[in-house]
Amino acid sequence: MAAIGIKDSLKSQGVRLTRQREILLELIDKSGKHLDAETLFELAQKQDPKLNRVTVYRTLKMLKESGLVDELDLMHMGGDQHYYETRLKQEHAHVICLRCGKVEEFFGEPLQKLRRQVEQHFGFQIMLARTEIGGYCAHCQVLREQEVEAAAALPPTTTAKRRSATAAVAK
Amino acid sequence: MAAIGIKDSLKSQGVRLTRQREILLELIDKSGKHLDAETLFELAQKQDPKLNRVTVYRTLKMLKESGLVDELDLMHMGGDQHYYETRLKQEHAHVICLRCGKVEEFFGEPLQKLRRQVEQHFGFQIMLARTEIGGYCAHCQVLREQEVEAAAALPPTTTAKRRSATAAVAK
DNA sequence: GTTAGTGCAAACCTTTTGCAGCTCT
DNA sequence: AGAGCTGCAAAAGGTTTGCACTAAC
C-alpha cells in the first residue's frame, strides 16, 4: 500500500505518527479517491469514535502543505468543501458530471505540454496544477435533454425565466 | 463596453435590469479581472451605499448560472472566497504566484486540445473548464530562495520540522 | 398591478484558533 | 522529559435563506 510511502515521507520530516494519523492516512490512501473532510471524518470515527473533526482538518492541512495530497474543488459540486487525493506522479484533469456527480480522471499529453509552455512562457516554477472540467457525461446528456424539455413544457407560469433556469447548475 | 452584451443576454432571459445590477455589471466588466464578492461589494457601495452584500452574492450566483461569468478559486490564495471574471470566448489558464499573488493568464492550444480530447474520450459535453496553476513567478523565485535559506539558518530550535516548513504554502 | 428583486437579520457550513491535557519518540 | 499532537469549545470567514418591503416591467 502506498500509504507507507507517505508515512516514510512524514517521518523523515520529523512528523509524529500518531494513531489518528495512521487511521486518516490509511483512509485517504485506500478509500476511493476524492474524499472531503467531513466524509473522511465520518469514516475515521468508525475506527476511533474519539477522533475529532479538527484533527482531520489539521492532518489534511499538513498533508497538503507537505505536498503529499492534492486539494480539489471539483467545481464545487456538493457545496464549498474541498476534496483530497494522494498526489500522483502523473498529472491529470478531473472531469465532473454536473448532473450525476461522477468524476473521471483524464491523463493526456496536453496537460504536460501546458505545463511546459507555462514554465517557459513566464519563467514560472510550478508547484501545483489543477484542471477541472464540468459538464455532462454521455449518460446524463440524454436524461438532461428530457428534463429540460419537460420543464419547458409543463409550467406555463413564468415565461422567459424558464429558459435560463435550465442553465442553472446545482451549487 | 462588453457589459452591454451581458445586459442584452440577461434581458432576453427576462431578468430585470435593476440599478444595483447595472452597477455590479459595470464593475465586473470594467474593473480589473478577478474580483471577489467582498471587493466587488466594497466597490459597489461607493456608488450606492445602500447596496447590500447579499445582493452581490445573489447577482454573482445568477451570472454564474447564466454562464455569463466564470467562478475561479485561484488556488485559494487569499482564503476560500471565489473570484469572478466575465466569460471570455477564449479559454485560458490562470497562473498564480503563491508568494506575491500575481495572476497571469495563459492562452495556448494545449487547452483546446485537452478540451477536444476529453469530449472525444468520454463523450463528454463540456459546460465549463478551469485550469489553475500555482507556483512562483520569475521574480519571486530568487526572493523565495533567500527566504528559505534564511529560515533554515537562523532558528536552531526545531530540527527536522524546519525542512518541511519550507514546503508550506500560504493558505 | 404583478412578480421579481432588494435589504436586513439571522442562519449555515466549512474551516481555523486558543488552550489545557495527553502521548509519541 | 518534553515538544508535538489531540480534543473540546468557541470563533471566524464566506455564503445562503426567510420575510416584508420596494421597484421594474
mmCIF file of C-alpha atoms (C1' of nucleotides) in Angstrom:
data_model
loop_
_atom_site.group_PDB
_atom_site.id
_atom_site.type_symbol
_atom_site.label_atom_id
_atom_site.label_comp_id
_atom_site.label_asym_id
_atom_site.label_seq_id
_atom_site.Cartn_x
_atom_site.Cartn_y
_atom_site.Cartn_z
ATOM 1 C CA MET A 1 0.000 0.000 0.000
ATOM 2 C CA ALA A 2 1.198 3.441 -0.946
ATOM 3 C CA ALA A 3 0.409 4.849 2.474
ATOM 4 C CA ILE A 4 3.766 3.584 3.588
ATOM 5 C CA GLY A 5 5.420 5.991 1.213
ATOM 6 C CA ILE A 6 3.561 8.798 2.842
ATOM 7 C CA LYS A 7 4.423 7.599 6.305
ATOM 8 C CA ASP A 8 8.102 7.440 5.472
ATOM 9 C CA SER A 9 7.948 10.856 3.959
ATOM 10 C CA LEU A 10 6.329 12.232 7.084
ATOM 11 C CA LYS A 11 8.751 10.515 9.435
ATOM 12 C CA SER A 12 11.691 11.951 7.542
ATOM 13 C CA GLN A 13 10.196 15.350 8.183
ATOM 14 C CA GLY A 14 10.001 14.703 11.884
ATOM 15 C CA VAL A 15 6.253 14.374 11.929
ATOM 16 C CA ARG A 16 4.899 12.113 14.633
ATOM 17 C CA LEU A 17 2.945 9.109 13.509
ATOM 18 C CA THR A 18 0.007 9.096 15.855
ATOM 19 C CA ARG A 19 -2.845 6.632 15.968
ATOM 20 C CA GLN A 20 -5.153 9.253 14.476
ATOM 21 C CA ARG A 21 -2.846 9.982 11.603
ATOM 22 C CA GLU A 22 -2.393 6.317 10.844
ATOM 23 C CA ILE A 23 -6.136 5.972 10.535
ATOM 24 C CA LEU A 24 -6.515 9.032 8.346
ATOM 25 C CA LEU A 25 -3.570 8.147 6.129
ATOM 26 C CA GLU A 26 -4.931 4.666 5.538
ATOM 27 C CA LEU A 27 -8.350 6.026 4.665
ATOM 28 C CA ILE A 28 -7.106 8.695 2.301
ATOM 29 C CA ASP A 29 -4.901 6.265 0.519
ATOM 30 C CA LYS A 30 -7.178 3.257 0.333
ATOM 31 C CA SER A 31 -10.713 4.558 0.181
ATOM 32 C CA GLY A 32 -11.883 5.629 -3.245
ATOM 33 C CA LYS A 33 -10.443 8.959 -4.150
ATOM 34 C CA HIS A 34 -11.855 12.412 -3.684
ATOM 35 C CA LEU A 35 -12.871 12.337 -0.065
ATOM 36 C CA ASP A 36 -13.937 15.548 1.559
ATOM 37 C CA ALA A 37 -13.072 16.383 5.155
ATOM 38 C CA GLU A 38 -16.482 15.502 6.535
ATOM 39 C CA THR A 39 -16.625 12.120 4.825
ATOM 40 C CA LEU A 40 -13.116 11.337 5.930
ATOM 41 C CA PHE A 41 -14.081 12.310 9.447
ATOM 42 C CA GLU A 42 -17.077 10.018 9.453
ATOM 43 C CA LEU A 43 -15.051 7.106 8.167
ATOM 44 C CA ALA A 44 -12.331 7.724 10.711
ATOM 45 C CA GLN A 45 -14.820 7.910 13.553
ATOM 46 C CA LYS A 46 -15.892 4.375 12.838
ATOM 47 C CA GLN A 47 -12.411 3.278 13.770
ATOM 48 C CA ASP A 48 -11.943 5.732 16.606
ATOM 49 C CA PRO A 49 -15.103 7.412 17.914
ATOM 50 C CA LYS A 50 -12.999 9.862 19.884
ATOM 51 C CA LEU A 51 -11.174 11.180 16.855
ATOM 52 C CA ASN A 52 -12.099 14.798 16.409
ATOM 53 C CA ARG A 53 -13.101 16.645 13.277
ATOM 54 C CA VAL A 54 -10.440 19.227 13.986
ATOM 55 C CA THR A 55 -7.759 16.589 13.775
ATOM 56 C CA VAL A 56 -8.986 15.716 10.319
ATOM 57 C CA TYR A 57 -8.631 19.308 9.207
ATOM 58 C CA ARG A 58 -5.233 19.648 10.790
ATOM 59 C CA THR A 59 -3.996 16.477 9.188
ATOM 60 C CA LEU A 60 -5.291 17.400 5.772
ATOM 61 C CA LYS A 61 -3.693 20.788 6.020
ATOM 62 C CA MET A 62 -0.391 19.261 6.934
ATOM 63 C CA LEU A 63 -0.508 16.730 4.119
ATOM 64 C CA LYS A 64 -1.422 19.435 1.675
ATOM 65 C CA GLU A 65 1.434 21.647 2.774
ATOM 66 C CA SER A 66 3.816 18.734 2.585
ATOM 67 C CA GLY A 67 2.717 18.174 -0.969
ATOM 68 C CA LEU A 68 1.561 14.643 -0.198
ATOM 69 C CA VAL A 69 -2.069 15.185 -1.079
ATOM 70 C CA ASP A 70 -3.741 17.492 -3.544
ATOM 71 C CA GLU A 71 -6.762 19.564 -2.752
ATOM 72 C CA LEU A 72 -9.561 19.660 -5.302
ATOM 73 C CA ASP A 73 -12.716 21.696 -5.620
ATOM 74 C CA LEU A 74 -14.444 19.525 -8.209
ATOM 75 C CA MET A 75 -16.301 22.560 -9.461
ATOM 76 C CA HIS A 76 -17.981 22.842 -6.070
ATOM 77 C CA MET A 77 -20.309 20.012 -6.946
ATOM 78 C CA GLY A 78 -21.530 19.411 -3.435
ATOM 79 C CA GLY A 79 -21.025 22.784 -1.832
ATOM 80 C CA ASP A 80 -17.850 24.581 -0.971
ATOM 81 C CA GLN A 81 -15.945 21.842 0.726
ATOM 82 C CA HIS A 82 -12.682 20.535 -0.635
ATOM 83 C CA TYR A 83 -11.740 17.087 -1.775
ATOM 84 C CA TYR A 84 -8.453 15.313 -1.337
ATOM 85 C CA GLU A 85 -6.450 12.694 -3.156
ATOM 86 C CA THR A 86 -2.936 11.427 -2.671
ATOM 87 C CA ARG A 87 -0.685 13.162 -5.126
ATOM 88 C CA LEU A 88 0.065 11.072 -8.164
ATOM 89 C CA LYS A 89 3.256 11.235 -10.162
ATOM 90 C CA GLN A 90 1.203 11.740 -13.265
ATOM 91 C CA GLU A 91 -0.732 14.946 -13.615
ATOM 92 C CA HIS A 92 -4.378 14.566 -14.559
ATOM 93 C CA ALA A 93 -7.551 16.539 -15.083
ATOM 94 C CA HIS A 94 -10.789 15.884 -13.238
ATOM 95 C CA VAL A 95 -13.900 15.645 -15.345
ATOM 96 C CA ILE A 96 -17.045 16.141 -13.298
ATOM 97 C CA CYS A 97 -20.600 15.420 -14.422
ATOM 98 C CA LEU A 98 -22.766 18.233 -13.145
ATOM 99 C CA ARG A 99 -25.831 16.014 -13.125
ATOM 100 C CA CYS A 100 -24.768 12.700 -11.572
ATOM 101 C CA GLY A 101 -21.608 13.878 -9.905
ATOM 102 C CA LYS A 102 -19.395 11.202 -11.359
ATOM 103 C CA VAL A 103 -15.743 12.165 -11.517
ATOM 104 C CA GLU A 104 -13.497 10.848 -14.254
ATOM 105 C CA GLU A 105 -9.788 11.353 -14.495
ATOM 106 C CA PHE A 106 -8.086 12.234 -17.710
ATOM 107 C CA PHE A 107 -4.397 11.767 -18.358
ATOM 108 C CA GLY A 108 -3.048 13.162 -21.580
ATOM 109 C CA GLU A 109 -0.136 14.946 -23.094
ATOM 110 C CA PRO A 110 -1.908 18.313 -23.413
ATOM 111 C CA LEU A 111 -1.504 18.631 -19.652
ATOM 112 C CA GLN A 112 2.239 18.093 -19.770
ATOM 113 C CA LYS A 113 2.505 20.367 -22.753
ATOM 114 C CA LEU A 114 0.582 23.086 -20.998
ATOM 115 C CA ARG A 115 2.858 22.746 -18.035
ATOM 116 C CA ARG A 116 5.992 23.081 -20.107
ATOM 117 C CA GLN A 117 4.614 26.034 -22.014
ATOM 118 C CA VAL A 118 3.690 27.921 -18.867
ATOM 119 C CA GLU A 119 7.103 27.288 -17.375
ATOM 120 C CA GLN A 120 8.816 28.570 -20.487
ATOM 121 C CA HIS A 121 6.474 31.410 -21.254
ATOM 122 C CA PHE A 122 6.575 33.004 -17.811
ATOM 123 C CA GLY A 123 9.763 31.504 -16.397
ATOM 124 C CA PHE A 124 7.363 30.125 -13.827
ATOM 125 C CA GLN A 125 8.203 27.478 -11.241
ATOM 126 C CA ILE A 126 5.124 25.273 -10.995
ATOM 127 C CA MET A 127 4.368 23.799 -7.595
ATOM 128 C CA LEU A 128 0.869 22.523 -8.187
ATOM 129 C CA ALA A 129 -1.638 22.485 -11.001
ATOM 130 C CA ARG A 130 -5.298 21.710 -11.214
ATOM 131 C CA THR A 131 -7.620 21.268 -14.145
ATOM 132 C CA GLU A 132 -11.301 20.703 -13.568
ATOM 133 C CA ILE A 133 -13.830 20.245 -16.318
ATOM 134 C CA GLY A 134 -17.542 20.358 -15.639
ATOM 135 C CA GLY A 135 -20.315 19.246 -17.957
ATOM 136 C CA TYR A 136 -22.481 16.260 -18.694
ATOM 137 C CA CYS A 137 -21.355 12.689 -19.080
ATOM 138 C CA ALA A 138 -22.545 10.616 -22.027
ATOM 139 C CA HIS A 139 -25.223 9.019 -19.909
ATOM 140 C CA CYS A 140 -26.615 12.209 -18.431
ATOM 141 C CA GLN A 141 -26.715 14.145 -21.671
ATOM 142 C CA VAL A 142 -29.878 12.424 -22.863
ATOM 143 C CA LEU A 143 -31.506 12.460 -19.443
ATOM 144 C CA ARG A 144 -30.840 16.133 -19.118
ATOM 145 C CA GLU A 145 -32.306 16.751 -22.550
ATOM 146 C CA GLN A 146 -35.536 15.166 -21.381
ATOM 147 C CA GLU A 147 -35.565 17.071 -18.140
ATOM 148 C CA VAL A 148 -35.093 20.338 -19.944
ATOM 149 C CA GLU A 149 -37.918 19.640 -22.343
ATOM 150 C CA ALA A 150 -40.229 18.524 -19.571
ATOM 151 C CA ALA A 151 -39.508 21.656 -17.587
ATOM 152 C CA ALA A 152 -40.098 23.872 -20.606
ATOM 153 C CA ALA A 153 -43.402 22.198 -21.450
ATOM 154 C CA LEU A 154 -45.264 21.859 -18.164
ATOM 155 C CA PRO A 155 -45.389 25.049 -16.115
ATOM 156 C CA PRO A 156 -46.888 27.865 -18.214
ATOM 157 C CA THR A 157 -46.174 30.169 -15.276
ATOM 158 C CA THR A 158 -43.070 32.223 -15.832
ATOM 159 C CA THR A 159 -42.196 32.662 -19.460
ATOM 160 C CA ALA A 160 -38.734 33.892 -20.238
ATOM 161 C CA LYS A 161 -37.196 32.894 -16.941
ATOM 162 C CA ARG A 162 -37.916 29.304 -17.751
ATOM 163 C CA ARG A 163 -35.290 29.079 -20.395
ATOM 164 C CA SER A 164 -32.473 30.384 -18.274
ATOM 165 C CA ALA A 165 -33.352 28.094 -15.418
ATOM 166 C CA THR A 166 -32.214 25.157 -17.478
ATOM 167 C CA ALA A 167 -28.721 26.567 -17.463
ATOM 168 C CA ALA A 168 -28.698 26.628 -13.718
ATOM 169 C CA VAL A 169 -26.213 24.324 -12.147
ATOM 170 C CA ALA A 170 -26.520 22.724 -8.762
ATOM 171 C CA LYS A 171 -24.421 24.601 -6.247
ATOM 172 C CA MET B 1 -18.159 48.168 -23.392
ATOM 173 C CA ALA B 2 -18.851 44.489 -23.249
ATOM 174 C CA ALA B 3 -21.284 44.851 -20.354
ATOM 175 C CA ILE B 4 -23.929 45.645 -22.914
ATOM 176 C CA GLY B 5 -23.655 42.128 -24.238
ATOM 177 C CA ILE B 6 -24.337 40.831 -20.783
ATOM 178 C CA LYS B 7 -27.262 43.141 -20.290
ATOM 179 C CA ASP B 8 -28.869 42.053 -23.533
ATOM 180 C CA SER B 9 -28.323 38.456 -22.633
ATOM 181 C CA LEU B 10 -29.994 38.994 -19.299
ATOM 182 C CA LYS B 11 -32.918 40.920 -20.742
ATOM 183 C CA SER B 12 -33.596 38.178 -23.239
ATOM 184 C CA GLN B 13 -33.876 35.840 -20.305
ATOM 185 C CA GLY B 14 -36.437 38.046 -18.652
ATOM 186 C CA VAL B 15 -34.101 39.230 -15.935
ATOM 187 C CA ARG B 16 -34.884 42.688 -14.604
ATOM 188 C CA LEU B 17 -32.192 45.262 -15.013
ATOM 189 C CA THR B 18 -32.154 46.986 -11.656
ATOM 190 C CA ARG B 19 -29.976 49.863 -10.587
ATOM 191 C CA GLN B 20 -27.965 47.508 -8.378
ATOM 192 C CA ARG B 21 -27.358 45.078 -11.175
ATOM 193 C CA GLU B 22 -26.277 47.835 -13.523
ATOM 194 C CA ILE B 23 -23.673 48.889 -11.015
ATOM 195 C CA LEU B 24 -22.404 45.384 -10.428
ATOM 196 C CA LEU B 25 -22.339 44.500 -14.106
ATOM 197 C CA GLU B 26 -20.311 47.598 -14.915
ATOM 198 C CA LEU B 27 -17.852 46.849 -12.163
ATOM 199 C CA ILE B 28 -17.366 43.222 -13.048
ATOM 200 C CA ASP B 29 -16.828 44.047 -16.661
ATOM 201 C CA LYS B 30 -14.679 47.134 -16.364
ATOM 202 C CA SER B 31 -12.663 46.739 -13.195
ATOM 203 C CA GLY B 32 -9.557 44.634 -13.457
ATOM 204 C CA LYS B 33 -10.393 40.972 -13.524
ATOM 205 C CA HIS B 34 -10.659 38.519 -10.700
ATOM 206 C CA LEU B 35 -12.806 40.359 -8.229
ATOM 207 C CA ASP B 36 -14.074 38.512 -5.224
ATOM 208 C CA ALA B 37 -17.506 39.126 -3.747
ATOM 209 C CA GLU B 38 -16.276 41.293 -0.905
ATOM 210 C CA THR B 39 -14.176 43.555 -3.127
ATOM 211 C CA LEU B 40 -16.997 43.874 -5.592
ATOM 212 C CA PHE B 41 -19.298 44.754 -2.732
ATOM 213 C CA GLU B 42 -16.974 47.477 -1.486
ATOM 214 C CA LEU B 43 -16.634 48.988 -4.929
ATOM 215 C CA ALA B 44 -20.372 48.887 -5.470
ATOM 216 C CA GLN B 45 -21.060 50.534 -2.157
ATOM 217 C CA LYS B 46 -19.116 53.592 -3.251
ATOM 218 C CA GLN B 47 -21.736 54.103 -5.919
ATOM 219 C CA ASP B 48 -24.693 53.106 -3.821
ATOM 220 C CA PRO B 49 -24.116 52.949 -0.071
ATOM 221 C CA LYS B 50 -27.406 51.145 0.408
ATOM 222 C CA LEU B 51 -26.494 48.259 -1.834
ATOM 223 C CA ASN B 52 -26.334 45.139 0.259
ATOM 224 C CA ARG B 53 -23.719 42.446 0.320
ATOM 225 C CA VAL B 54 -26.420 39.864 -0.199
ATOM 226 C CA THR B 55 -27.361 41.423 -3.498
ATOM 227 C CA VAL B 56 -23.789 40.981 -4.639
ATOM 228 C CA TYR B 57 -23.923 37.285 -3.846
ATOM 229 C CA ARG B 58 -27.282 36.865 -5.498
ATOM 230 C CA THR B 59 -26.159 38.664 -8.609
ATOM 231 C CA LEU B 60 -22.954 36.689 -8.886
ATOM 232 C CA LYS B 61 -24.844 33.464 -8.474
ATOM 233 C CA MET B 62 -27.241 34.430 -11.214
ATOM 234 C CA LEU B 63 -24.472 35.444 -13.601
ATOM 235 C CA LYS B 64 -22.631 32.249 -12.899
ATOM 236 C CA GLU B 65 -25.697 30.128 -13.552
ATOM 237 C CA SER B 66 -26.386 32.031 -16.733
ATOM 238 C CA GLY B 67 -22.878 31.257 -17.870
ATOM 239 C CA LEU B 68 -22.012 34.939 -18.171
ATOM 240 C CA VAL B 69 -19.231 34.942 -15.617
ATOM 241 C CA ASP B 70 -16.818 32.263 -14.535
ATOM 242 C CA GLU B 71 -16.003 31.477 -10.964
ATOM 243 C CA LEU B 72 -12.363 30.956 -10.043
ATOM 244 C CA ASP B 73 -10.623 29.734 -6.930
ATOM 245 C CA LEU B 74 -7.115 30.931 -7.785
ATOM 246 C CA MET B 75 -5.702 28.161 -5.658
ATOM 247 C CA HIS B 76 -7.339 29.738 -2.610
ATOM 248 C CA MET B 77 -4.638 32.340 -2.497
ATOM 249 C CA GLY B 78 -6.449 34.692 -0.171
ATOM 250 C CA GLY B 79 -8.687 32.310 1.692
ATOM 251 C CA ASP B 80 -11.663 30.369 0.481
ATOM 252 C CA GLN B 81 -13.531 33.070 -1.328
ATOM 253 C CA HIS B 82 -14.207 32.906 -5.023
ATOM 254 C CA TYR B 83 -13.180 35.220 -7.798
ATOM 255 C CA TYR B 84 -15.164 36.187 -10.852
ATOM 256 C CA GLU B 85 -14.450 37.247 -14.404
ATOM 257 C CA THR B 86 -16.698 37.760 -17.384
ATOM 258 C CA ARG B 87 -16.554 34.689 -19.513
ATOM 259 C CA LEU B 88 -14.210 35.051 -22.449
ATOM 260 C CA LYS B 89 -14.637 33.325 -25.774
ATOM 261 C CA GLN B 90 -11.121 32.069 -25.469
ATOM 262 C CA GLU B 91 -10.371 29.547 -22.785
ATOM 263 C CA HIS B 92 -7.349 30.281 -20.639
ATOM 264 C CA ALA B 93 -5.452 29.043 -17.627
ATOM 265 C CA HIS B 94 -4.757 31.113 -14.545
ATOM 266 C CA VAL B 95 -1.194 31.095 -13.311
ATOM 267 C CA ILE B 96 -0.928 32.238 -9.707
ATOM 268 C CA CYS B 97 2.251 33.176 -7.863
ATOM 269 C CA LEU B 98 1.985 31.745 -4.371
ATOM 270 C CA ARG B 99 4.313 34.383 -2.987
ATOM 271 C CA CYS B 100 3.238 37.722 -4.475
ATOM 272 C CA GLY B 101 -0.222 36.715 -5.581
ATOM 273 C CA LYS B 102 0.107 37.932 -9.117
ATOM 274 C CA VAL B 103 -2.210 36.204 -11.542
ATOM 275 C CA GLU B 104 -1.213 35.679 -15.150
ATOM 276 C CA GLU B 105 -3.415 34.309 -17.873
ATOM 277 C CA PHE B 106 -2.193 31.785 -20.344
ATOM 278 C CA PHE B 107 -3.847 31.098 -23.665
ATOM 279 C CA GLY B 108 -2.497 28.207 -25.629
ATOM 280 C CA GLU B 109 -3.514 25.344 -27.823
ATOM 281 C CA PRO B 110 -2.945 22.648 -25.184
ATOM 282 C CA LEU B 111 -6.121 23.905 -23.535
ATOM 283 C CA GLN B 112 -8.196 23.491 -26.684
ATOM 284 C CA LYS B 113 -6.578 20.167 -27.350
ATOM 285 C CA LEU B 114 -7.354 18.956 -23.865
ATOM 286 C CA ARG B 115 -10.917 20.045 -24.292
ATOM 287 C CA ARG B 116 -11.329 18.156 -27.539
ATOM 288 C CA GLN B 117 -9.684 15.053 -26.149
ATOM 289 C CA VAL B 118 -11.933 14.962 -23.118
ATOM 290 C CA GLU B 119 -15.020 15.404 -25.271
ATOM 291 C CA GLN B 120 -13.963 12.566 -27.529
ATOM 292 C CA HIS B 121 -12.591 10.255 -24.903
ATOM 293 C CA PHE B 122 -15.629 10.322 -22.621
ATOM 294 C CA GLY B 123 -18.305 11.552 -24.998
ATOM 295 C CA PHE B 124 -18.497 14.372 -22.521
ATOM 296 C CA GLN B 125 -20.380 17.630 -23.048
ATOM 297 C CA ILE B 126 -18.207 20.344 -21.531
ATOM 298 C CA MET B 127 -20.022 23.257 -19.943
ATOM 299 C CA LEU B 128 -17.156 24.888 -18.123
ATOM 300 C CA ALA B 129 -13.472 24.285 -17.597
ATOM 301 C CA ARG B 130 -10.912 25.675 -15.251
ATOM 302 C CA THR B 131 -7.164 25.320 -15.094
ATOM 303 C CA GLU B 132 -5.246 26.866 -12.256
ATOM 304 C CA ILE B 133 -1.504 26.645 -11.849
ATOM 305 C CA GLY B 134 0.228 27.651 -8.646
ATOM 306 C CA GLY B 135 3.927 28.228 -8.137
ATOM 307 C CA TYR B 136 6.475 31.002 -8.123
ATOM 308 C CA CYS B 137 6.877 33.715 -10.713
ATOM 309 C CA ALA B 138 10.296 34.536 -12.133
ATOM 310 C CA HIS B 139 10.683 37.425 -9.761
ATOM 311 C CA CYS B 140 9.690 35.587 -6.607
ATOM 312 C CA GLN B 141 11.798 32.512 -7.241
ATOM 313 C CA VAL B 142 15.003 34.199 -6.146
ATOM 314 C CA LEU B 143 13.369 36.002 -3.233
ATOM 315 C CA ARG B 144 11.924 32.781 -2.014
ATOM 316 C CA GLU B 145 15.265 31.081 -2.297
ATOM 317 C CA GLN B 146 16.712 33.664 0.068
ATOM 318 C CA GLU B 147 13.815 33.382 2.483
ATOM 319 C CA VAL B 148 14.168 29.639 2.641
ATOM 320 C CA GLU B 149 17.872 29.812 3.365
ATOM 321 C CA ALA B 150 17.404 32.495 5.975
ATOM 322 C CA ALA B 151 14.738 30.427 7.690
ATOM 323 C CA ALA B 152 16.935 27.330 7.652
ATOM 324 C CA ALA B 153 19.917 29.181 9.087
ATOM 325 C CA LEU B 154 18.595 31.241 11.971
ATOM 326 C CA PRO B 155 16.363 29.315 14.374
ATOM 327 C CA PRO B 156 18.253 26.319 15.752
ATOM 328 C CA THR B 157 15.068 25.337 17.600
ATOM 329 C CA THR B 158 13.222 22.542 15.877
ATOM 330 C CA THR B 159 15.383 20.374 13.693
ATOM 331 C CA ALA B 160 13.622 18.114 11.266
ATOM 332 C CA LYS B 161 10.425 20.122 11.128
ATOM 333 C CA ARG B 162 12.392 23.026 9.767
ATOM 334 C CA ARG B 163 12.907 21.406 6.440
ATOM 335 C CA SER B 164 9.269 20.612 5.849
ATOM 336 C CA ALA B 165 8.178 24.084 6.841
ATOM 337 C CA THR B 166 9.820 25.444 3.741
ATOM 338 C CA ALA B 167 7.392 23.437 1.678
ATOM 339 C CA ALA B 168 4.451 25.026 3.422
ATOM 340 C CA VAL B 169 2.275 27.116 1.195
ATOM 341 C CA ALA B 170 0.257 30.098 2.242
ATOM 342 C CA LYS B 171 -3.395 29.262 2.624
ATOM 343 C "C1'" DG C 1 -50.663 45.652 -10.898
ATOM 344 C "C1'" DT C 2 -47.712 41.814 -10.653
ATOM 345 C "C1'" DT C 3 -43.823 39.490 -9.721
ATOM 346 C "C1'" DA C 4 -39.081 39.746 -9.415
ATOM 347 C "C1'" DG C 5 -35.621 41.805 -6.753
ATOM 348 C "C1'" DT C 6 -33.785 44.142 -2.524
ATOM 349 C "C1'" DG C 7 -32.390 44.892 2.276
ATOM 350 C "C1'" DC C 8 -31.981 43.294 6.804
ATOM 351 C "C1'" DA C 9 -31.134 39.924 10.210
ATOM 352 C "C1'" DA C 10 -30.194 35.631 11.193
ATOM 353 C "C1'" DA C 11 -28.731 31.112 9.931
ATOM 354 C "C1'" DC C 12 -25.486 27.921 7.796
ATOM 355 C "C1'" DC C 13 -21.482 25.370 6.600
ATOM 356 C "C1'" DT C 14 -16.806 24.647 6.372
ATOM 357 C "C1'" DT C 15 -12.604 25.560 8.394
ATOM 358 C "C1'" DT C 16 -9.493 27.717 11.960
ATOM 359 C "C1'" DT C 17 -7.812 29.006 16.589
ATOM 360 C "C1'" DG C 18 -6.800 29.021 21.799
ATOM 361 C "C1'" DC C 19 -5.752 26.353 25.341
ATOM 362 C "C1'" DA C 20 -5.308 22.528 28.667
ATOM 363 C "C1'" DG C 21 -4.119 17.934 28.808
ATOM 364 C "C1'" DC C 22 -2.311 13.664 26.573
ATOM 365 C "C1'" DT C 23 1.242 10.833 24.046
ATOM 366 C "C1'" DC C 24 4.771 9.791 20.765
ATOM 367 C "C1'" DT C 25 9.781 9.321 20.446
ATOM 368 C "C1'" DA D 1 11.179 14.515 29.650
ATOM 369 C "C1'" DG D 2 9.244 17.388 26.577
ATOM 370 C "C1'" DA D 3 7.843 19.079 22.266
ATOM 371 C "C1'" DG D 4 4.304 17.746 19.269
ATOM 372 C "C1'" DC D 5 -0.473 16.399 18.875
ATOM 373 C "C1'" DT D 6 -5.239 15.932 20.255
ATOM 374 C "C1'" DG D 7 -9.824 17.206 21.873
ATOM 375 C "C1'" DC D 8 -13.065 20.496 23.161
ATOM 376 C "C1'" DA D 9 -15.303 24.772 22.700
ATOM 377 C "C1'" DA D 10 -15.639 28.743 20.563
ATOM 378 C "C1'" DA D 11 -14.803 31.831 16.711
ATOM 379 C "C1'" DA D 12 -14.101 33.076 12.148
ATOM 380 C "C1'" DG D 13 -14.911 33.614 7.187
ATOM 381 C "C1'" DG D 14 -17.682 33.163 3.306
ATOM 382 C "C1'" DT D 15 -22.198 32.437 1.603
ATOM 383 C "C1'" DT D 16 -27.254 31.486 1.855
ATOM 384 C "C1'" DT D 17 -32.116 31.938 3.452
ATOM 385 C "C1'" DG D 18 -36.731 33.869 5.298
ATOM 386 C "C1'" DC D 19 -39.509 37.542 5.131
ATOM 387 C "C1'" DA D 20 -41.580 42.049 4.485
ATOM 388 C "C1'" DC D 21 -40.982 45.946 1.549
ATOM 389 C "C1'" DT D 22 -39.786 48.161 -2.965
ATOM 390 C "C1'" DA D 23 -39.412 48.835 -7.723
ATOM 391 C "C1'" DA D 24 -39.098 47.208 -12.692
ATOM 392 C "C1'" DC D 25 -41.818 45.968 -16.469
#
